[in-house]
Structures are given as structure tokens and as C-alpha cells.
Amino acid sequence: DSGVTQTPKHLITATGQRVTLRCSPRSGDLSVYWYQQSLDQGLQFLIQYYNGEERAKGNILERFSAQQFPDLHSELNLSSLELGDSALYFCASSQTGGAPKNIQYFGAGTRLSVL
Amino acid sequence: TQLLEQSPQFLSIQEGENLTVYCNSSSVFSSLQWYRQEPGEGPVLLVTVVTGGEVKKLKRLTFQFGDARKDSSLHITAAQPGDTGLYLCAGERGATNKLIFGTGTLLAVQP
């Protein structure tokens, strides 16, 4: 158990809908990262938050947004869903936001199926 | 464009065999990490290498970071069925701790 909790574990929805994925980081970790894993693209970095502020952006679509709340949990919002958004979405957390060798701990992921 | 290419993509071997997985890039990374991911789980960190030429051993696993910090390898000695999984390398660049993951190597060790 990594200590990172993601809910829900599975999500099935239809095209055009909007969903929210939730992540609770490990106790004491200030940084949260979101990744998307699909068969054709592999594991891709989406976005990072550090202590409530956006720290880095990766290959995140404009239809996707995220935030980190004062209690440090994070939510990833996916809207106007398309079939191609079906993937595993992982959240990871780490103690700080920029130190080298900063270990990221991954949650078990949310499997999103868009039908 | 995938910055980190892993080879082979798939590997199926018998218990007791040795294997090497390669992670190559044309870019320099400040550090490189190796993860193993099992079905239904998130990636779990195995090791981080930071210095060019560094070699780290974790029981039967040996990790090496290239001298120029552009590539890495993972060698497993006497593979066991418990080693089965998806092996991912990930490079870190810049100060944000953002990880760029490799294409992955799916390893199956048959008993």
C-alpha cells in the first residue's frame, strides 16, 4: 500500500459527459501529480500541484483541469469526454516539489471507460 | 515523440534465465528511475540513479546509468515468476520533479 488513495477505482461513462477523479496523497506529502496511462501512449505526465499551486504542466488537454485543495487532496476533472479518453489515470504524491531523487508514490489508479 | 525508448517491448523467458532491459534517450536526465507495475496497481519505484556511470544492485537486479546520463539498463539474474510485470524507466528533468516515462517492457517469467 503506497498510502496514496484514488477514488473511484472504476468509472464507466458516456461520450460528452464530465467526471471527477479524486486523489488523497500520503500523509505529509505536499506535491500531487496526475498521469494518464493508455496502451498507445504509455504513461504520460498531465499536471503537478505543489501545496495548492500548479507547478508543472504536461500533455494535459484543455478539456481537463485539476486542482489541489487546502487539505492537499486533489481532483482531476475531465469534461466533454471522448472515446480516446478511456485510460488508467494515476495520481502520485511526493514530499516536496522539486528536489532531485524526490520519490513519487503512486496510487492504484482509476480506470475510466468512455462508451 | 517518445523521449525514452525501452527495449525489448515484450520478453517471455523461463525461470532461472538472465535478462537485460534497455532504456535509451537522446536527452540528458538529472536522474533516472526504474519502476515495476503489476496488473491493477500503480508503478512502484525500484531504484533511482543519479550519477553518470552509477551502478546499483537490488538483490538479483542490477541497474546502470550511462556515463552521459542519457541511457540506463536493468539486468535481472536468475529471473523468477515473481519478477513478472511491466518495467518502466522514467527520467527526471528540471526542478519540478516531472517524470518522463519510457515505453515500457512487459516481462513474463514462466515457471
PDB file of C-alpha atoms in Angstrom:
ATOM      1  CA  ASP A   1       0.000   0.000   0.000  1.00  0.00           C
ATOM      2  CA  SER A   2       1.601   3.260  -1.190  1.00  0.00           C
ATOM      3  CA  GLY A   3      -0.527   5.450   1.071  1.00  0.00           C
ATOM      4  CA  VAL A   4      -1.990   7.300  -1.921  1.00  0.00           C
ATOM      5  CA  THR A   5      -5.743   6.787  -2.256  1.00  0.00           C
ATOM      6  CA  GLN A   6      -7.611   7.199  -5.513  1.00  0.00           C
ATOM      7  CA  THR A   7     -11.361   7.032  -5.973  1.00  0.00           C
ATOM      8  CA  PRO A   8     -13.246   5.676  -7.712  1.00  0.00           C
ATOM      9  CA  LYS A   9     -11.396   2.563  -8.825  1.00  0.00           C
ATOM     10  CA  HIS A  10     -13.530   2.162 -11.935  1.00  0.00           C
ATOM     11  CA  LEU A  11     -15.649   4.644 -13.825  1.00  0.00           C
ATOM     12  CA  ILE A  12     -17.856   3.948 -16.821  1.00  0.00           C
ATOM     13  CA  THR A  13     -19.478   6.856 -18.586  1.00  0.00           C
ATOM     14  CA  ALA A  14     -20.658   8.056 -21.983  1.00  0.00           C
ATOM     15  CA  THR A  15     -19.136  10.390 -24.528  1.00  0.00           C
ATOM     16  CA  GLY A  16     -19.769  14.058 -23.841  1.00  0.00           C
ATOM     17  CA  GLN A  17     -20.043  13.563 -20.085  1.00  0.00           C
ATOM     18  CA  ARG A  18     -17.927  15.030 -17.300  1.00  0.00           C
ATOM     19  CA  VAL A  19     -16.259  13.106 -14.464  1.00  0.00           C
ATOM     20  CA  THR A  20     -14.163  13.916 -11.413  1.00  0.00           C
ATOM     21  CA  LEU A  21     -11.318  11.746 -10.170  1.00  0.00           C
ATOM     22  CA  ARG A  22     -10.140  12.169  -6.619  1.00  0.00           C
ATOM     23  CA  CYS A  23      -6.750  11.647  -5.017  1.00  0.00           C
ATOM     24  CA  SER A  24      -5.647  11.767  -1.391  1.00  0.00           C
ATOM     25  CA  PRO A  25      -1.856  11.990  -1.098  1.00  0.00           C
ATOM     26  CA  ARG A  26       0.297  10.294   1.511  1.00  0.00           C
ATOM     27  CA  SER A  27       0.278  11.998   4.876  1.00  0.00           C
ATOM     28  CA  GLY A  28       2.819  14.827   4.826  1.00  0.00           C
ATOM     29  CA  ASP A  29       3.264  14.922   1.047  1.00  0.00           C
ATOM     30  CA  LEU A  30       2.776  18.388  -0.433  1.00  0.00           C
ATOM     31  CA  SER A  31       3.053  17.546  -4.107  1.00  0.00           C
ATOM     32  CA  VAL A  32       0.486  15.729  -6.245  1.00  0.00           C
ATOM     33  CA  TYR A  33       0.978  14.544  -9.814  1.00  0.00           C
ATOM     34  CA  TRP A  34      -1.556  13.233 -12.322  1.00  0.00           C
ATOM     35  CA  TYR A  35      -0.663  10.756 -15.083  1.00  0.00           C
ATOM     36  CA  GLN A  36      -2.609   9.087 -17.855  1.00  0.00           C
ATOM     37  CA  GLN A  37      -1.730   5.554 -18.981  1.00  0.00           C
ATOM     38  CA  SER A  38      -3.069   4.185 -22.250  1.00  0.00           C
ATOM     39  CA  LEU A  39      -1.967   1.343 -24.486  1.00  0.00           C
ATOM     40  CA  ASP A  40      -0.845   3.568 -27.341  1.00  0.00           C
ATOM     41  CA  GLN A  41       0.681   6.482 -25.379  1.00  0.00           C
ATOM     42  CA  GLY A  42       2.113   4.736 -22.337  1.00  0.00           C
ATOM     43  CA  LEU A  43       2.340   6.637 -19.061  1.00  0.00           C
ATOM     44  CA  GLN A  44       2.089  10.381 -19.691  1.00  0.00           C
ATOM     45  CA  PHE A  45       2.510  13.197 -17.182  1.00  0.00           C
ATOM     46  CA  LEU A  46      -0.507  15.518 -17.081  1.00  0.00           C
ATOM     47  CA  ILE A  47      -0.052  18.063 -14.316  1.00  0.00           C
ATOM     48  CA  GLN A  48       1.592  18.687 -10.942  1.00  0.00           C
ATOM     49  CA  TYR A  49       0.439  20.663  -7.931  1.00  0.00           C
ATOM     50  CA  TYR A  50       2.548  21.680  -5.003  1.00  0.00           C
ATOM     51  CA  ASN A  51       0.899  22.913  -1.807  1.00  0.00           C
ATOM     52  CA  GLY A  52      -2.170  24.105  -3.692  1.00  0.00           C
ATOM     53  CA  GLU A  53      -0.387  25.783  -6.590  1.00  0.00           C
ATOM     54  CA  GLU A  54       0.071  24.464 -10.115  1.00  0.00           C
ATOM     55  CA  ARG A  55       3.764  23.614 -10.522  1.00  0.00           C
ATOM     56  CA  ALA A  56       4.166  21.951 -13.911  1.00  0.00           C
ATOM     57  CA  LYS A  57       2.029  21.062 -16.885  1.00  0.00           C
ATOM     58  CA  GLY A  58       2.474  18.203 -19.284  1.00  0.00           C
ATOM     59  CA  ASN A  59       0.290  16.767 -22.023  1.00  0.00           C
ATOM     60  CA  ILE A  60      -2.985  17.838 -20.463  1.00  0.00           C
ATOM     61  CA  LEU A  61      -5.890  18.618 -22.779  1.00  0.00           C
ATOM     62  CA  GLU A  62      -7.848  21.850 -22.389  1.00  0.00           C
ATOM     63  CA  ARG A  63     -10.938  19.735 -21.607  1.00  0.00           C
ATOM     64  CA  PHE A  64      -9.117  18.503 -18.495  1.00  0.00           C
ATOM     65  CA  SER A  65      -8.464  20.529 -15.373  1.00  0.00           C
ATOM     66  CA  ALA A  66      -7.176  19.832 -11.896  1.00  0.00           C
ATOM     67  CA  GLN A  67      -6.880  21.482  -8.533  1.00  0.00           C
ATOM     68  CA  GLN A  68      -5.354  20.830  -5.144  1.00  0.00           C
ATOM     69  CA  PHE A  69      -7.357  21.814  -2.095  1.00  0.00           C
ATOM     70  CA  PRO A  70      -6.164  23.247   1.260  1.00  0.00           C
ATOM     71  CA  ASP A  71      -6.250  19.760   2.799  1.00  0.00           C
ATOM     72  CA  LEU A  72      -3.905  18.740  -0.066  1.00  0.00           C
ATOM     73  CA  HIS A  73      -6.250  16.299  -1.741  1.00  0.00           C
ATOM     74  CA  SER A  74      -6.563  16.768  -5.480  1.00  0.00           C
ATOM     75  CA  GLU A  75      -9.215  16.352  -8.115  1.00  0.00           C
ATOM     76  CA  LEU A  76      -8.852  15.830 -11.845  1.00  0.00           C
ATOM     77  CA  ASN A  77     -11.856  16.951 -13.866  1.00  0.00           C
ATOM     78  CA  LEU A  78     -12.384  15.516 -17.330  1.00  0.00           C
ATOM     79  CA  SER A  79     -15.127  17.056 -19.479  1.00  0.00           C
ATOM     80  CA  SER A  80     -16.646  16.552 -22.926  1.00  0.00           C
ATOM     81  CA  LEU A  81     -15.326  13.029 -22.754  1.00  0.00           C
ATOM     82  CA  GLU A  82     -14.309  11.225 -25.916  1.00  0.00           C
ATOM     83  CA  LEU A  83     -13.721   7.532 -26.580  1.00  0.00           C
ATOM     84  CA  GLY A  84      -9.993   8.212 -26.676  1.00  0.00           C
ATOM     85  CA  ASP A  85     -10.023   9.426 -23.080  1.00  0.00           C
ATOM     86  CA  SER A  86     -10.524   5.849 -21.915  1.00  0.00           C
ATOM     87  CA  ALA A  87      -7.402   5.070 -19.910  1.00  0.00           C
ATOM     88  CA  LEU A  88      -5.953   4.490 -16.472  1.00  0.00           C
ATOM     89  CA  TYR A  89      -5.450   7.698 -14.540  1.00  0.00           C
ATOM     90  CA  PHE A  90      -2.848   7.651 -11.799  1.00  0.00           C
ATOM     91  CA  CYS A  91      -2.167  10.070  -9.028  1.00  0.00           C
ATOM     92  CA  ALA A  92       1.223  10.198  -7.314  1.00  0.00           C
ATOM     93  CA  SER A  93       2.457  12.199  -4.371  1.00  0.00           C
ATOM     94  CA  SER A  94       5.841  13.242  -3.046  1.00  0.00           C
ATOM     95  CA  GLN A  95       7.140  15.202  -0.086  1.00  0.00           C
ATOM     96  CA  THR A  96       8.427  18.195  -1.989  1.00  0.00           C
ATOM     97  CA  GLY A  97       8.061  19.593  -5.450  1.00  0.00           C
ATOM     98  CA  GLY A  98      11.483  19.989  -6.870  1.00  0.00           C
ATOM     99  CA  ALA A  99      14.269  18.160  -5.110  1.00  0.00           C
ATOM    100  CA  PRO A 100      16.190  15.612  -7.139  1.00  0.00           C
ATOM    101  CA  LYS A 101      15.628  11.990  -6.188  1.00  0.00           C
ATOM    102  CA  ASN A 102      12.259  13.018  -4.797  1.00  0.00           C
ATOM    103  CA  ILE A 103      10.340   9.768  -4.610  1.00  0.00           C
ATOM    104  CA  GLN A 104       6.861   9.684  -6.107  1.00  0.00           C
ATOM    105  CA  TYR A 105       4.384   7.209  -4.640  1.00  0.00           C
ATOM    106  CA  PHE A 106       1.615   6.098  -6.971  1.00  0.00           C
ATOM    107  CA  GLY A 107      -1.970   5.253  -6.184  1.00  0.00           C
ATOM    108  CA  ALA A 108      -3.700   2.203  -7.635  1.00  0.00           C
ATOM    109  CA  GLY A 109      -5.349   4.299 -10.345  1.00  0.00           C
ATOM    110  CA  THR A 110      -8.821   4.973 -11.689  1.00  0.00           C
ATOM    111  CA  ARG A 111      -9.819   3.031 -14.775  1.00  0.00           C
ATOM    112  CA  LEU A 112     -12.015   5.237 -16.959  1.00  0.00           C
ATOM    113  CA  SER A 113     -14.092   3.682 -19.711  1.00  0.00           C
ATOM    114  CA  VAL A 114     -15.894   6.038 -22.072  1.00  0.00           C
ATOM    115  CA  LEU A 115     -18.585   4.266 -24.091  1.00  0.00           C
TER     116      LEU A 115
ATOM    117  CA  THR B   1       7.783  11.744 -29.888  1.00  0.00           C
ATOM    118  CA  GLN B   2       8.772   9.389 -27.087  1.00  0.00           C
ATOM    119  CA  LEU B   3      11.847  10.709 -25.301  1.00  0.00           C
ATOM    120  CA  LEU B   4      12.670   7.405 -23.609  1.00  0.00           C
ATOM    121  CA  GLU B   5      12.648   4.228 -25.675  1.00  0.00           C
ATOM    122  CA  GLN B   6      12.751   0.875 -23.947  1.00  0.00           C
ATOM    123  CA  SER B   7      13.753  -2.426 -25.475  1.00  0.00           C
ATOM    124  CA  PRO B   8      12.598  -5.048 -25.760  1.00  0.00           C
ATOM    125  CA  GLN B   9       8.886  -4.235 -25.629  1.00  0.00           C
ATOM    126  CA  PHE B  10       7.959  -7.776 -24.603  1.00  0.00           C
ATOM    127  CA  LEU B  11      10.035 -10.537 -23.061  1.00  0.00           C
ATOM    128  CA  SER B  12       8.932 -14.056 -22.169  1.00  0.00           C
ATOM    129  CA  ILE B  13      11.563 -16.211 -20.501  1.00  0.00           C
ATOM    130  CA  GLN B  14      11.915 -19.309 -18.348  1.00  0.00           C
ATOM    131  CA  GLU B  15      12.582 -19.199 -14.642  1.00  0.00           C
ATOM    132  CA  GLY B  16      16.319 -19.058 -13.967  1.00  0.00           C
ATOM    133  CA  GLU B  17      17.272 -17.180 -17.122  1.00  0.00           C
ATOM    134  CA  ASN B  18      19.020 -13.813 -17.145  1.00  0.00           C
ATOM    135  CA  LEU B  19      17.749 -10.757 -18.998  1.00  0.00           C
ATOM    136  CA  THR B  20      18.573  -7.133 -19.688  1.00  0.00           C
ATOM    137  CA  VAL B  21      16.170  -4.281 -20.382  1.00  0.00           C
ATOM    138  CA  TYR B  22      17.425  -1.104 -22.029  1.00  0.00           C
ATOM    139  CA  CYS B  23      16.211   2.469 -21.695  1.00  0.00           C
ATOM    140  CA  ASN B  24      17.603   4.901 -24.272  1.00  0.00           C
ATOM    141  CA  SER B  25      17.262   8.588 -24.975  1.00  0.00           C
ATOM    142  CA  SER B  26      18.987  11.369 -26.852  1.00  0.00           C
ATOM    143  CA  SER B  27      18.273  13.692 -23.923  1.00  0.00           C
ATOM    144  CA  VAL B  28      20.198  14.127 -20.691  1.00  0.00           C
ATOM    145  CA  PHE B  29      18.368  13.498 -17.439  1.00  0.00           C
ATOM    146  CA  SER B  30      19.270  14.660 -13.942  1.00  0.00           C
ATOM    147  CA  SER B  31      18.207  11.292 -12.610  1.00  0.00           C
ATOM    148  CA  LEU B  32      16.629   8.126 -13.864  1.00  0.00           C
ATOM    149  CA  GLN B  33      14.229   5.859 -12.039  1.00  0.00           C
ATOM    150  CA  TRP B  34      13.066   2.309 -12.624  1.00  0.00           C
ATOM    151  CA  TYR B  35       9.571   1.195 -11.688  1.00  0.00           C
ATOM    152  CA  ARG B  36       7.702  -2.108 -11.778  1.00  0.00           C
ATOM    153  CA  GLN B  37       3.969  -2.140 -12.320  1.00  0.00           C
ATOM    154  CA  GLU B  38       1.720  -5.134 -11.730  1.00  0.00           C
ATOM    155  CA  PRO B  39      -1.816  -5.513 -13.114  1.00  0.00           C
ATOM    156  CA  GLY B  40      -4.334  -3.338 -11.312  1.00  0.00           C
ATOM    157  CA  GLU B  41      -1.640  -1.430  -9.423  1.00  0.00           C
ATOM    158  CA  GLY B  42       0.317   1.752  -9.831  1.00  0.00           C
ATOM    159  CA  PRO B  43       4.045   1.774 -10.606  1.00  0.00           C
ATOM    160  CA  VAL B  44       6.317   1.047  -7.646  1.00  0.00           C
ATOM    161  CA  LEU B  45       9.775   2.595  -7.510  1.00  0.00           C
ATOM    162  CA  LEU B  46      12.661   0.116  -7.613  1.00  0.00           C
ATOM    163  CA  VAL B  47      15.670   2.413  -7.756  1.00  0.00           C
ATOM    164  CA  THR B  48      16.895   5.917  -8.599  1.00  0.00           C
ATOM    165  CA  VAL B  49      20.260   6.522 -10.255  1.00  0.00           C
ATOM    166  CA  VAL B  50      21.730   9.997 -10.330  1.00  0.00           C
ATOM    167  CA  THR B  51      25.399   9.927 -11.253  1.00  0.00           C
ATOM    168  CA  GLY B  52      26.672   9.057 -14.741  1.00  0.00           C
ATOM    169  CA  GLY B  53      28.173   5.551 -14.692  1.00  0.00           C
ATOM    170  CA  GLU B  54      26.438   4.693 -11.428  1.00  0.00           C
ATOM    171  CA  VAL B  55      25.633   1.045 -10.762  1.00  0.00           C
ATOM    172  CA  LYS B  56      23.126  -0.033  -8.125  1.00  0.00           C
ATOM    173  CA  LYS B  57      22.212  -3.544  -7.050  1.00  0.00           C
ATOM    174  CA  LEU B  58      18.942  -4.644  -5.522  1.00  0.00           C
ATOM    175  CA  LYS B  59      19.214  -8.384  -4.787  1.00  0.00           C
ATOM    176  CA  ARG B  60      19.113 -10.008  -8.251  1.00  0.00           C
ATOM    177  CA  LEU B  61      18.523  -6.702 -10.057  1.00  0.00           C
ATOM    178  CA  THR B  62      21.402  -4.531 -11.299  1.00  0.00           C
ATOM    179  CA  PHE B  63      20.769  -1.023 -12.566  1.00  0.00           C
ATOM    180  CA  GLN B  64      23.228   1.100 -14.506  1.00  0.00           C
ATOM    181  CA  PHE B  65      23.095   4.751 -15.535  1.00  0.00           C
ATOM    182  CA  GLY B  66      25.019   5.628 -18.684  1.00  0.00           C
ATOM    183  CA  ASP B  67      28.113   7.819 -18.421  1.00  0.00           C
ATOM    184  CA  ALA B  68      26.372  10.622 -20.329  1.00  0.00           C
ATOM    185  CA  ARG B  69      23.147  10.228 -18.287  1.00  0.00           C
ATOM    186  CA  LYS B  70      21.132   9.540 -21.432  1.00  0.00           C
ATOM    187  CA  ASP B  71      20.534   5.820 -21.036  1.00  0.00           C
ATOM    188  CA  SER B  72      20.138   3.090 -18.470  1.00  0.00           C
ATOM    189  CA  SER B  73      19.874  -0.667 -18.212  1.00  0.00           C
ATOM    190  CA  LEU B  74      18.259  -3.146 -15.862  1.00  0.00           C
ATOM    191  CA  HIS B  75      19.747  -6.629 -15.601  1.00  0.00           C
ATOM    192  CA  ILE B  76      17.925  -9.428 -13.790  1.00  0.00           C
ATOM    193  CA  THR B  77      19.843 -12.543 -12.805  1.00  0.00           C
ATOM    194  CA  ALA B  78      18.081 -15.880 -12.406  1.00  0.00           C
ATOM    195  CA  ALA B  79      14.614 -14.484 -13.084  1.00  0.00           C
ATOM    196  CA  GLN B  80      11.708 -15.766 -11.009  1.00  0.00           C
ATOM    197  CA  PRO B  81       7.948 -15.777 -11.717  1.00  0.00           C
ATOM    198  CA  GLY B  82       7.589 -13.036  -9.112  1.00  0.00           C
ATOM    199  CA  ASP B  83       9.607 -10.737 -11.391  1.00  0.00           C
ATOM    200  CA  THR B  84       6.749 -10.740 -13.897  1.00  0.00           C
ATOM    201  CA  GLY B  85       5.393  -7.268 -14.582  1.00  0.00           C
ATOM    202  CA  LEU B  86       5.727  -4.089 -16.590  1.00  0.00           C
ATOM    203  CA  TYR B  87       9.100  -2.410 -16.125  1.00  0.00           C
ATOM    204  CA  LEU B  88       9.219   1.319 -16.704  1.00  0.00           C
ATOM    205  CA  CYS B  89      12.141   3.667 -16.744  1.00  0.00           C
ATOM    206  CA  ALA B  90      11.476   7.341 -16.024  1.00  0.00           C
ATOM    207  CA  GLY B  91      13.736  10.316 -16.452  1.00  0.00           C
ATOM    208  CA  GLU B  92      13.632  13.440 -14.370  1.00  0.00           C
ATOM    209  CA  ARG B  93      14.418  16.825 -15.902  1.00  0.00           C
ATOM    210  CA  GLY B  94      14.407  20.250 -14.360  1.00  0.00           C
ATOM    211  CA  ALA B  95      13.451  21.272 -10.870  1.00  0.00           C
ATOM    212  CA  THR B  96       9.799  20.284 -10.943  1.00  0.00           C
ATOM    213  CA  ASN B  97      10.334  16.548 -10.431  1.00  0.00           C
ATOM    214  CA  LYS B  98       8.236  15.917 -13.536  1.00  0.00           C
ATOM    215  CA  LEU B  99       8.870  12.373 -14.753  1.00  0.00           C
ATOM    216  CA  ILE B 100       9.072  11.328 -18.397  1.00  0.00           C
ATOM    217  CA  PHE B 101       8.270   7.637 -18.627  1.00  0.00           C
ATOM    218  CA  GLY B 102       9.697   5.161 -21.077  1.00  0.00           C
ATOM    219  CA  THR B 103       7.659   2.996 -23.414  1.00  0.00           C
ATOM    220  CA  GLY B 104       7.753   0.047 -21.008  1.00  0.00           C
ATOM    221  CA  THR B 105       8.940  -3.575 -21.117  1.00  0.00           C
ATOM    222  CA  LEU B 106       6.445  -6.303 -20.329  1.00  0.00           C
ATOM    223  CA  LEU B 107       8.238  -9.248 -18.732  1.00  0.00           C
ATOM    224  CA  ALA B 108       6.722 -12.695 -18.245  1.00  0.00           C
ATOM    225  CA  VAL B 109       8.731 -15.305 -16.369  1.00  0.00           C
ATOM    226  CA  GLN B 110       7.395 -18.816 -16.849  1.00  0.00           C
ATOM    227  CA  PRO B 111       7.871 -21.359 -14.028  1.00  0.00           C
TER     228      PRO B 111
END
